[in-house]
Every structure is written in structure tokens, then in C-alpha cells.
Amino acid sequence: QVHLVESGGGLVQAGDSLRLSCTASGRALSGYGMGWFRQAPGKERQFVAGISRGGISTYYTDSVKGRFTISRDNTKNTVFLQMNSLKPEDTALYSCAAKSLGLVTTTSDYNYWGQGTQVTVSS
């Protein structure tokens, strides 16, 4: 069992930056592909970014490319999402997720999920 806890969300202005963290307990994250997803009120959950278990490969949805960076520190069992140049449309609940076998997919078929951290961007 993997328990994931996100942190780092908050209320910021457009153009600001935030760094989200996702820390795991229970098992080492090094064997899992990791993803960040977000869900805005009234909208479906959306894939934001993903990273392979070794951190070599990263994936982003088009709307965040060039602004967001996903990374991981397996020694600290933590995955990060650096978000720069934030826009009001980035407002959502951000959740991290772990997928077995080190895979990364853009769909929600991950094995473990955190509760999420709220990001609100004002204009």
C-alpha cells in the first residue's frame, strides 16, 4: 500500500509560481510511475504531467508545456510539480498518483491517489 500526501497549494496571482510536493509512505516510490492530475469544479479530471520511475522520461499536457516541470527525488520518496507563469485556468484541485510497474499513462488508471491540494489563481 502506498499513501500519498500532497502539499504546496495555495492562492496566488496570475503569473506567480507554486511548487507542489507529493510525499509517499508505505512503499518506496522508485518502482512507480507518477502522475499529477487536476480537477476543476464541474470538469473532468485532467492529466497534467507524468514522470517515469527513474525520472528519465516526462510527459505534459499541452496547456502546461513550458510552464510546469515534474521531477522526483526517490531518495526522499517525493515527486514535485513546479508551476510557473500560473494562469486562472490552472485553478483546480491537484492530485498525485502512483502507477505500478513504473508506467505513466494520461488516463486515470493509477493504483494509488492522494487527497489533493488546492491551487487557486486569481486574475
mmCIF file of N, CA and C in Angstrom:
data_model
loop_
_atom_site.group_PDB
_atom_site.id
_atom_site.type_symbol
_atom_site.label_atom_id
_atom_site.label_comp_id
_atom_site.label_asym_id
_atom_site.label_seq_id
_atom_site.Cartn_x
_atom_site.Cartn_y
_atom_site.Cartn_z
ATOM 1 N N GLN A 1 0.842 -1.193 0.000
ATOM 2 C CA GLN A 1 0.000 0.000 0.000
ATOM 3 C C GLN A 1 0.879 1.246 0.000
ATOM 4 N N VAL A 2 0.493 2.209 -0.803
ATOM 5 C CA VAL A 2 1.208 3.478 -0.881
ATOM 6 C C VAL A 2 0.267 4.589 -0.451
ATOM 7 N N HIS A 3 0.713 5.369 0.506
ATOM 8 C CA HIS A 3 -0.071 6.514 0.975
ATOM 9 C C HIS A 3 0.588 7.787 0.458
ATOM 10 N N LEU A 4 -0.179 8.579 -0.284
ATOM 11 C CA LEU A 4 0.356 9.793 -0.903
ATOM 12 C C LEU A 4 -0.249 11.032 -0.267
ATOM 13 N N VAL A 5 0.589 12.011 0.009
ATOM 14 C CA VAL A 5 0.126 13.266 0.596
ATOM 15 C C VAL A 5 0.707 14.426 -0.199
ATOM 16 N N GLU A 6 -0.190 15.258 -0.715
ATOM 17 C CA GLU A 6 0.237 16.437 -1.464
ATOM 18 C C GLU A 6 0.314 17.662 -0.562
ATOM 19 N N SER A 7 1.157 18.597 -0.946
ATOM 20 C CA SER A 7 1.259 19.868 -0.236
ATOM 21 C C SER A 7 1.762 20.920 -1.204
ATOM 22 N N GLY A 8 1.656 22.182 -0.781
ATOM 23 C CA GLY A 8 2.209 23.269 -1.573
ATOM 24 C C GLY A 8 1.203 24.112 -2.321
ATOM 25 N N GLY A 9 -0.063 23.720 -2.276
ATOM 26 C CA GLY A 9 -1.067 24.521 -2.951
ATOM 27 C C GLY A 9 -1.322 25.828 -2.228
ATOM 28 N N GLY A 10 -2.124 26.676 -2.865
ATOM 29 C CA GLY A 10 -2.457 27.943 -2.233
ATOM 30 C C GLY A 10 -3.145 28.882 -3.195
ATOM 31 N N LEU A 11 -3.328 30.115 -2.727
ATOM 32 C CA LEU A 11 -3.949 31.170 -3.525
ATOM 33 C C LEU A 11 -2.858 32.112 -4.006
ATOM 34 N N VAL A 12 -2.734 32.241 -5.316
ATOM 35 C CA VAL A 12 -1.715 33.101 -5.894
ATOM 36 C C VAL A 12 -2.335 33.952 -6.997
ATOM 37 N N GLN A 13 -1.558 34.905 -7.467
ATOM 38 C CA GLN A 13 -2.000 35.753 -8.564
ATOM 39 C C GLN A 13 -1.451 35.209 -9.891
ATOM 40 N N ALA A 14 -2.123 35.590 -10.954
ATOM 41 C CA ALA A 14 -1.661 35.192 -12.276
ATOM 42 C C ALA A 14 -0.206 35.626 -12.475
ATOM 43 N N GLY A 15 0.591 34.709 -13.030
ATOM 44 C CA GLY A 15 1.998 34.979 -13.242
ATOM 45 C C GLY A 15 2.910 34.482 -12.128
ATOM 46 N N ASP A 16 2.319 34.140 -10.997
ATOM 47 C CA ASP A 16 3.106 33.625 -9.866
ATOM 48 C C ASP A 16 3.490 32.169 -10.078
ATOM 49 N N SER A 17 4.263 31.671 -9.130
ATOM 50 C CA SER A 17 4.714 30.281 -9.178
ATOM 51 C C SER A 17 4.328 29.557 -7.897
ATOM 52 N N LEU A 18 4.191 28.248 -8.023
ATOM 53 C CA LEU A 18 3.988 27.368 -6.885
ATOM 54 C C LEU A 18 4.754 26.078 -7.126
ATOM 55 N N ARG A 19 5.155 25.446 -6.038
ATOM 56 C CA ARG A 19 5.804 24.142 -6.140
ATOM 57 C C ARG A 19 5.016 23.155 -5.294
ATOM 58 N N LEU A 20 4.417 22.194 -5.967
ATOM 59 C CA LEU A 20 3.673 21.153 -5.271
ATOM 60 C C LEU A 20 4.590 19.981 -4.964
ATOM 61 N N SER A 21 4.331 19.358 -3.822
ATOM 62 C CA SER A 21 5.065 18.163 -3.432
ATOM 63 C C SER A 21 4.099 17.024 -3.191
ATOM 64 N N CYS A 22 4.553 15.831 -3.454
ATOM 65 C CA CYS A 22 3.775 14.619 -3.200
ATOM 66 C C CYS A 22 4.711 13.642 -2.516
ATOM 67 N N THR A 23 4.449 13.397 -1.254
ATOM 68 C CA THR A 23 5.326 12.530 -0.473
ATOM 69 C C THR A 23 4.614 11.219 -0.170
ATOM 70 N N ALA A 24 5.347 10.135 -0.332
ATOM 71 C CA ALA A 24 4.770 8.816 -0.156
ATOM 72 C C ALA A 24 5.267 8.143 1.110
ATOM 73 N N SER A 25 4.424 7.310 1.645
ATOM 74 C CA SER A 25 4.812 6.436 2.749
ATOM 75 C C SER A 25 4.240 5.060 2.470
ATOM 76 N N GLY A 26 4.818 4.074 3.105
ATOM 77 C CA GLY A 26 4.330 2.711 2.936
ATOM 78 C C GLY A 26 5.216 1.872 2.038
ATOM 79 N N ARG A 27 5.587 2.423 0.927
ATOM 80 C CA ARG A 27 6.468 1.732 -0.009
ATOM 81 C C ARG A 27 7.336 2.751 -0.723
ATOM 82 N N ALA A 28 8.432 2.292 -1.244
ATOM 83 C CA ALA A 28 9.305 3.181 -2.000
ATOM 84 C C ALA A 28 8.641 3.549 -3.321
ATOM 85 N N LEU A 29 8.739 4.810 -3.672
ATOM 86 C CA LEU A 29 8.151 5.286 -4.913
ATOM 87 C C LEU A 29 8.967 4.923 -6.132
ATOM 88 N N SER A 30 10.168 4.466 -5.921
ATOM 89 C CA SER A 30 11.084 4.236 -7.041
ATOM 90 C C SER A 30 10.567 3.206 -8.042
ATOM 91 N N GLY A 31 9.626 2.388 -7.635
ATOM 92 C CA GLY A 31 9.097 1.388 -8.550
ATOM 93 C C GLY A 31 7.854 1.821 -9.292
ATOM 94 N N TYR A 32 7.435 3.063 -9.087
ATOM 95 C CA TYR A 32 6.168 3.538 -9.633
ATOM 96 C C TYR A 32 6.357 4.685 -10.605
ATOM 97 N N GLY A 33 5.570 4.642 -11.672
ATOM 98 C CA GLY A 33 5.407 5.831 -12.478
ATOM 99 C C GLY A 33 4.498 6.786 -11.721
ATOM 100 N N MET A 34 4.734 8.062 -11.853
ATOM 101 C CA MET A 34 3.972 9.046 -11.090
ATOM 102 C C MET A 34 3.299 10.049 -12.014
ATOM 103 N N GLY A 35 2.114 10.464 -11.613
ATOM 104 C CA GLY A 35 1.395 11.455 -12.398
ATOM 105 C C GLY A 35 0.801 12.527 -11.506
ATOM 106 N N TRP A 36 0.644 13.696 -12.064
ATOM 107 C CA TRP A 36 -0.124 14.781 -11.445
ATOM 108 C C TRP A 36 -1.372 14.987 -12.297
ATOM 109 N N PHE A 37 -2.485 15.068 -11.628
ATOM 110 C CA PHE A 37 -3.771 15.326 -12.271
ATOM 111 C C PHE A 37 -4.417 16.526 -11.604
ATOM 112 N N ARG A 38 -5.369 17.125 -12.280
ATOM 113 C CA ARG A 38 -6.111 18.219 -11.680
ATOM 114 C C ARG A 38 -7.577 18.118 -12.066
ATOM 115 N N GLN A 39 -8.395 18.665 -11.188
ATOM 116 C CA GLN A 39 -9.829 18.674 -11.445
ATOM 117 C C GLN A 39 -10.418 19.984 -10.980
ATOM 118 N N ALA A 40 -10.986 20.712 -11.903
ATOM 119 C CA ALA A 40 -11.664 21.961 -11.595
ATOM 120 C C ALA A 40 -13.142 21.670 -11.352
ATOM 121 N N PRO A 41 -13.823 22.528 -10.600
ATOM 122 C CA PRO A 41 -15.252 22.307 -10.330
ATOM 123 C C PRO A 41 -16.052 22.159 -11.614
ATOM 124 N N GLY A 42 -16.841 21.103 -11.683
ATOM 125 C CA GLY A 42 -17.688 20.890 -12.842
ATOM 126 C C GLY A 42 -16.999 20.315 -14.048
ATOM 127 N N LYS A 43 -15.718 19.997 -13.902
ATOM 128 C CA LYS A 43 -14.966 19.462 -15.033
ATOM 129 C C LYS A 43 -14.399 18.089 -14.697
ATOM 130 N N GLU A 44 -14.028 17.358 -15.722
ATOM 131 C CA GLU A 44 -13.445 16.047 -15.513
ATOM 132 C C GLU A 44 -11.995 16.172 -15.067
ATOM 133 N N ARG A 45 -11.527 15.122 -14.413
ATOM 134 C CA ARG A 45 -10.129 15.080 -14.016
ATOM 135 C C ARG A 45 -9.260 15.087 -15.269
ATOM 136 N N GLN A 46 -8.176 15.838 -15.203
ATOM 137 C CA GLN A 46 -7.294 16.023 -16.346
ATOM 138 C C GLN A 46 -5.855 15.656 -15.983
ATOM 139 N N PHE A 47 -5.210 14.905 -16.857
ATOM 140 C CA PHE A 47 -3.788 14.627 -16.701
ATOM 141 C C PHE A 47 -3.007 15.924 -16.897
ATOM 142 N N VAL A 48 -2.050 16.170 -16.010
ATOM 143 C CA VAL A 48 -1.219 17.367 -16.110
ATOM 144 C C VAL A 48 0.218 17.008 -16.509
ATOM 145 N N ALA A 49 0.819 16.091 -15.759
ATOM 146 C CA ALA A 49 2.217 15.723 -16.015
ATOM 147 C C ALA A 49 2.478 14.340 -15.457
ATOM 148 N N GLY A 50 3.477 13.675 -16.041
ATOM 149 C CA GLY A 50 3.861 12.360 -15.555
ATOM 150 C C GLY A 50 5.363 12.179 -15.662
ATOM 151 N N ILE A 51 5.887 11.253 -14.853
ATOM 152 C CA ILE A 51 7.321 11.003 -14.849
ATOM 153 C C ILE A 51 7.558 9.526 -14.628
ATOM 154 N N SER A 52 8.506 8.987 -15.381
ATOM 155 C CA SER A 52 8.825 7.575 -15.257
ATOM 156 C C SER A 52 9.513 7.310 -13.924
ATOM 157 N N ARG A 53 9.613 6.049 -13.570
ATOM 158 C CA ARG A 53 10.090 5.730 -12.234
ATOM 159 C C ARG A 53 11.522 6.162 -12.006
ATOM 160 N N GLY A 54 12.329 6.199 -13.052
ATOM 161 C CA GLY A 54 13.712 6.643 -12.909
ATOM 162 C C GLY A 54 13.884 8.132 -13.136
ATOM 163 N N GLY A 55 12.806 8.784 -13.543
ATOM 164 C CA GLY A 55 12.862 10.218 -13.781
ATOM 165 C C GLY A 55 13.395 10.610 -15.145
ATOM 166 N N ILE A 56 13.657 9.617 -15.997
ATOM 167 C CA ILE A 56 14.254 9.917 -17.299
ATOM 168 C C ILE A 56 13.234 10.513 -18.261
ATOM 169 N N SER A 57 12.041 9.992 -18.219
ATOM 170 C CA SER A 57 11.003 10.426 -19.164
ATOM 171 C C SER A 57 9.926 11.232 -18.450
ATOM 172 N N THR A 58 9.552 12.342 -19.074
ATOM 173 C CA THR A 58 8.487 13.176 -18.531
ATOM 174 C C THR A 58 7.456 13.452 -19.625
ATOM 175 N N TYR A 59 6.246 13.726 -19.183
ATOM 176 C CA TYR A 59 5.128 13.920 -20.094
ATOM 177 C C TYR A 59 4.277 15.070 -19.567
ATOM 178 N N TYR A 60 3.736 15.870 -20.481
ATOM 179 C CA TYR A 60 2.925 17.016 -20.086
ATOM 180 C C TYR A 60 1.730 17.162 -21.012
ATOM 181 N N THR A 61 0.647 17.660 -20.454
ATOM 182 C CA THR A 61 -0.447 18.061 -21.306
ATOM 183 C C THR A 61 -0.052 19.367 -21.993
ATOM 184 N N ASP A 62 -0.589 19.604 -23.160
ATOM 185 C CA ASP A 62 -0.133 20.735 -23.976
ATOM 186 C C ASP A 62 -0.267 22.081 -23.266
ATOM 187 N N SER A 63 -1.306 22.237 -22.474
ATOM 188 C CA SER A 63 -1.573 23.546 -21.880
ATOM 189 C C SER A 63 -0.561 23.956 -20.819
ATOM 190 N N VAL A 64 0.257 23.021 -20.346
ATOM 191 C CA VAL A 64 1.234 23.370 -19.307
ATOM 192 C C VAL A 64 2.673 23.256 -19.794
ATOM 193 N N LYS A 65 2.879 22.785 -21.001
ATOM 194 C CA LYS A 65 4.239 22.646 -21.523
ATOM 195 C C LYS A 65 4.950 23.998 -21.522
ATOM 196 N N GLY A 66 6.179 23.985 -21.029
ATOM 197 C CA GLY A 66 6.950 25.211 -20.956
ATOM 198 C C GLY A 66 6.712 26.009 -19.688
ATOM 199 N N ARG A 67 5.683 25.656 -18.926
ATOM 200 C CA ARG A 67 5.376 26.364 -17.676
ATOM 201 C C ARG A 67 5.541 25.459 -16.452
ATOM 202 N N PHE A 68 5.185 24.202 -16.587
ATOM 203 C CA PHE A 68 5.251 23.259 -15.471
ATOM 204 C C PHE A 68 6.407 22.284 -15.680
ATOM 205 N N THR A 69 7.002 21.860 -14.572
ATOM 206 C CA THR A 69 8.066 20.865 -14.618
ATOM 207 C C THR A 69 7.835 19.825 -13.531
ATOM 208 N N ILE A 70 7.794 18.574 -13.930
ATOM 209 C CA ILE A 70 7.660 17.483 -12.967
ATOM 210 C C ILE A 70 9.040 16.898 -12.715
ATOM 211 N N SER A 71 9.287 16.551 -11.464
ATOM 212 C CA SER A 71 10.560 15.930 -11.096
ATOM 213 C C SER A 71 10.312 15.014 -9.914
ATOM 214 N N ARG A 72 11.327 14.232 -9.586
ATOM 215 C CA ARG A 72 11.177 13.332 -8.448
ATOM 216 C C ARG A 72 12.513 13.135 -7.763
ATOM 217 N N ASP A 73 12.432 12.869 -6.474
ATOM 218 C CA ASP A 73 13.599 12.529 -5.677
ATOM 219 C C ASP A 73 13.263 11.219 -4.974
ATOM 220 N N ASN A 74 13.719 10.130 -5.550
ATOM 221 C CA ASN A 74 13.365 8.830 -4.985
ATOM 222 C C ASN A 74 14.006 8.588 -3.622
ATOM 223 N N THR A 75 15.084 9.290 -3.331
ATOM 224 C CA THR A 75 15.705 9.133 -2.007
ATOM 225 C C THR A 75 14.827 9.732 -0.914
ATOM 226 N N LYS A 76 13.975 10.682 -1.325
ATOM 227 C CA LYS A 76 13.059 11.315 -0.374
ATOM 228 C C LYS A 76 11.619 10.862 -0.581
ATOM 229 N N ASN A 77 11.446 9.905 -1.494
ATOM 230 C CA ASN A 77 10.093 9.382 -1.762
ATOM 231 C C ASN A 77 9.112 10.499 -2.111
ATOM 232 N N THR A 78 9.586 11.452 -2.900
ATOM 233 C CA THR A 78 8.789 12.648 -3.181
ATOM 234 C C THR A 78 8.822 12.979 -4.674
ATOM 235 N N VAL A 79 7.690 13.436 -5.149
ATOM 236 C CA VAL A 79 7.552 13.935 -6.515
ATOM 237 C C VAL A 79 7.127 15.403 -6.437
ATOM 238 N N PHE A 80 7.634 16.193 -7.355
ATOM 239 C CA PHE A 80 7.371 17.624 -7.344
ATOM 240 C C PHE A 80 6.686 18.062 -8.642
ATOM 241 N N LEU A 81 5.965 19.158 -8.531
ATOM 242 C CA LEU A 81 5.432 19.817 -9.726
ATOM 243 C C LEU A 81 5.698 21.305 -9.563
ATOM 244 N N GLN A 82 6.676 21.806 -10.293
ATOM 245 C CA GLN A 82 6.980 23.225 -10.298
ATOM 246 C C GLN A 82 6.081 23.894 -11.327
ATOM 247 N N MET A 83 5.312 24.862 -10.868
ATOM 248 C CA MET A 83 4.351 25.535 -11.731
ATOM 249 C C MET A 83 4.700 27.009 -11.821
ATOM 250 N N ASN A 84 5.063 27.451 -12.985
ATOM 251 C CA ASN A 84 5.421 28.848 -13.227
ATOM 252 C C ASN A 84 4.402 29.507 -14.138
ATOM 253 N N SER A 85 4.405 30.813 -14.136
ATOM 254 C CA SER A 85 3.506 31.585 -15.008
ATOM 255 C C SER A 85 2.070 31.085 -14.890
ATOM 256 N N LEU A 86 1.606 30.949 -13.685
ATOM 257 C CA LEU A 86 0.276 30.399 -13.464
ATOM 258 C C LEU A 86 -0.809 31.286 -14.045
ATOM 259 N N LYS A 87 -1.853 30.638 -14.517
ATOM 260 C CA LYS A 87 -2.994 31.324 -15.127
ATOM 261 C C LYS A 87 -4.269 30.975 -14.361
ATOM 262 N N PRO A 88 -5.282 31.813 -14.438
ATOM 263 C CA PRO A 88 -6.544 31.485 -13.755
ATOM 264 C C PRO A 88 -7.100 30.125 -14.165
ATOM 265 N N GLU A 89 -6.880 29.719 -15.388
ATOM 266 C CA GLU A 89 -7.393 28.422 -15.852
ATOM 267 C C GLU A 89 -6.640 27.243 -15.258
ATOM 268 N N ASP A 90 -5.567 27.500 -14.521
ATOM 269 C CA ASP A 90 -4.865 26.432 -13.807
ATOM 270 C C ASP A 90 -5.523 26.131 -12.460
ATOM 271 N N THR A 91 -6.500 26.920 -12.075
ATOM 272 C CA THR A 91 -7.187 26.715 -10.806
ATOM 273 C C THR A 91 -7.862 25.347 -10.776
ATOM 274 N N ALA A 92 -7.520 24.555 -9.755
ATOM 275 C CA ALA A 92 -8.061 23.201 -9.653
ATOM 276 C C ALA A 92 -7.528 22.540 -8.387
ATOM 277 N N LEU A 93 -8.090 21.376 -8.093
ATOM 278 C CA LEU A 93 -7.537 20.501 -7.067
ATOM 279 C C LEU A 93 -6.504 19.611 -7.747
ATOM 280 N N TYR A 94 -5.278 19.667 -7.272
ATOM 281 C CA TYR A 94 -4.186 18.902 -7.882
ATOM 282 C C TYR A 94 -3.905 17.667 -7.037
ATOM 283 N N SER A 95 -3.881 16.526 -7.701
ATOM 284 C CA SER A 95 -3.638 15.258 -7.017
ATOM 285 C C SER A 95 -2.489 14.519 -7.683
ATOM 286 N N CYS A 96 -1.718 13.821 -6.861
ATOM 287 C CA CYS A 96 -0.688 12.971 -7.425
ATOM 288 C C CYS A 96 -1.171 11.520 -7.375
ATOM 289 N N ALA A 97 -0.574 10.705 -8.222
ATOM 290 C CA ALA A 97 -0.989 9.315 -8.317
ATOM 291 C C ALA A 97 0.205 8.446 -8.687
ATOM 292 N N ALA A 98 0.163 7.211 -8.217
ATOM 293 C CA ALA A 98 1.247 6.261 -8.465
ATOM 294 C C ALA A 98 0.738 5.078 -9.264
ATOM 295 N N LYS A 99 1.514 4.667 -10.248
ATOM 296 C CA LYS A 99 1.111 3.568 -11.116
ATOM 297 C C LYS A 99 2.167 2.472 -11.068
ATOM 298 N N SER A 100 1.702 1.259 -10.861
ATOM 299 C CA SER A 100 2.604 0.113 -10.736
ATOM 300 C C SER A 100 3.383 -0.140 -12.018
ATOM 301 N N LEU A 101 4.468 -0.852 -11.865
ATOM 302 C CA LEU A 101 5.337 -1.259 -12.973
ATOM 303 C C LEU A 101 6.064 -0.073 -13.609
ATOM 304 N N GLY A 102 6.029 1.069 -12.932
ATOM 305 C CA GLY A 102 6.769 2.218 -13.427
ATOM 306 C C GLY A 102 6.159 2.888 -14.636
ATOM 307 N N LEU A 103 4.916 2.524 -14.946
ATOM 308 C CA LEU A 103 4.280 3.057 -16.144
ATOM 309 C C LEU A 103 3.734 4.459 -15.894
ATOM 310 N N VAL A 104 3.573 5.193 -16.973
ATOM 311 C CA VAL A 104 2.937 6.506 -16.926
ATOM 312 C C VAL A 104 1.890 6.546 -18.025
ATOM 313 N N THR A 105 0.677 6.840 -17.654
ATOM 314 C CA THR A 105 -0.387 6.991 -18.630
ATOM 315 C C THR A 105 -1.119 8.290 -18.378
ATOM 316 N N THR A 106 -1.822 8.765 -19.391
ATOM 317 C CA THR A 106 -2.561 10.009 -19.234
ATOM 318 C C THR A 106 -3.975 9.769 -18.741
ATOM 319 N N THR A 107 -4.362 8.533 -18.621
ATOM 320 C CA THR A 107 -5.683 8.205 -18.102
ATOM 321 C C THR A 107 -5.603 7.978 -16.610
ATOM 322 N N SER A 108 -6.744 7.853 -15.977
ATOM 323 C CA SER A 108 -6.785 7.820 -14.520
ATOM 324 C C SER A 108 -6.598 6.434 -13.917
ATOM 325 N N ASP A 109 -6.071 5.488 -14.668
ATOM 326 C CA ASP A 109 -5.935 4.131 -14.176
ATOM 327 C C ASP A 109 -4.650 3.950 -13.375
ATOM 328 N N TYR A 110 -4.507 4.755 -12.337
ATOM 329 C CA TYR A 110 -3.385 4.645 -11.424
ATOM 330 C C TYR A 110 -3.820 3.861 -10.191
ATOM 331 N N ASN A 111 -2.854 3.289 -9.515
ATOM 332 C CA ASN A 111 -3.157 2.403 -8.391
ATOM 333 C C ASN A 111 -3.410 3.141 -7.081
ATOM 334 N N TYR A 112 -2.720 4.237 -6.869
ATOM 335 C CA TYR A 112 -2.826 4.975 -5.614
ATOM 336 C C TYR A 112 -2.969 6.469 -5.887
ATOM 337 N N TRP A 113 -3.787 7.113 -5.050
ATOM 338 C CA TRP A 113 -4.064 8.534 -5.210
ATOM 339 C C TRP A 113 -3.943 9.251 -3.873
ATOM 340 N N GLY A 114 -3.483 10.508 -3.946
ATOM 341 C CA GLY A 114 -3.537 11.364 -2.783
ATOM 342 C C GLY A 114 -4.855 12.107 -2.723
ATOM 343 N N GLN A 115 -5.042 12.855 -1.649
ATOM 344 C CA GLN A 115 -6.285 13.600 -1.446
ATOM 345 C C GLN A 115 -6.335 14.902 -2.223
ATOM 346 N N GLY A 116 -5.172 15.402 -2.581
ATOM 347 C CA GLY A 116 -5.131 16.609 -3.389
ATOM 348 C C GLY A 116 -4.798 17.854 -2.598
ATOM 349 N N THR A 117 -4.312 18.858 -3.321
ATOM 350 C CA THR A 117 -4.040 20.175 -2.752
ATOM 351 C C THR A 117 -4.613 21.221 -3.706
ATOM 352 N N GLN A 118 -5.287 22.207 -3.125
ATOM 353 C CA GLN A 118 -5.998 23.198 -3.938
ATOM 354 C C GLN A 118 -5.060 24.286 -4.434
ATOM 355 N N VAL A 119 -5.168 24.567 -5.705
ATOM 356 C CA VAL A 119 -4.443 25.680 -6.312
ATOM 357 C C VAL A 119 -5.472 26.643 -6.881
ATOM 358 N N THR A 120 -5.409 27.891 -6.447
ATOM 359 C CA THR A 120 -6.325 28.918 -6.929
ATOM 360 C C THR A 120 -5.505 30.087 -7.453
ATOM 361 N N VAL A 121 -5.755 30.441 -8.698
ATOM 362 C CA VAL A 121 -5.015 31.517 -9.345
ATOM 363 C C VAL A 121 -5.986 32.643 -9.667
ATOM 364 N N SER A 122 -5.755 33.798 -9.091
ATOM 365 C CA SER A 122 -6.621 34.950 -9.333
ATOM 366 C C SER A 122 -6.055 35.792 -10.461
ATOM 367 N N SER A 123 -6.961 36.468 -11.155
ATOM 368 C CA SER A 123 -6.537 37.286 -12.300
ATOM 369 C C SER A 123 -6.214 38.699 -11.876
#
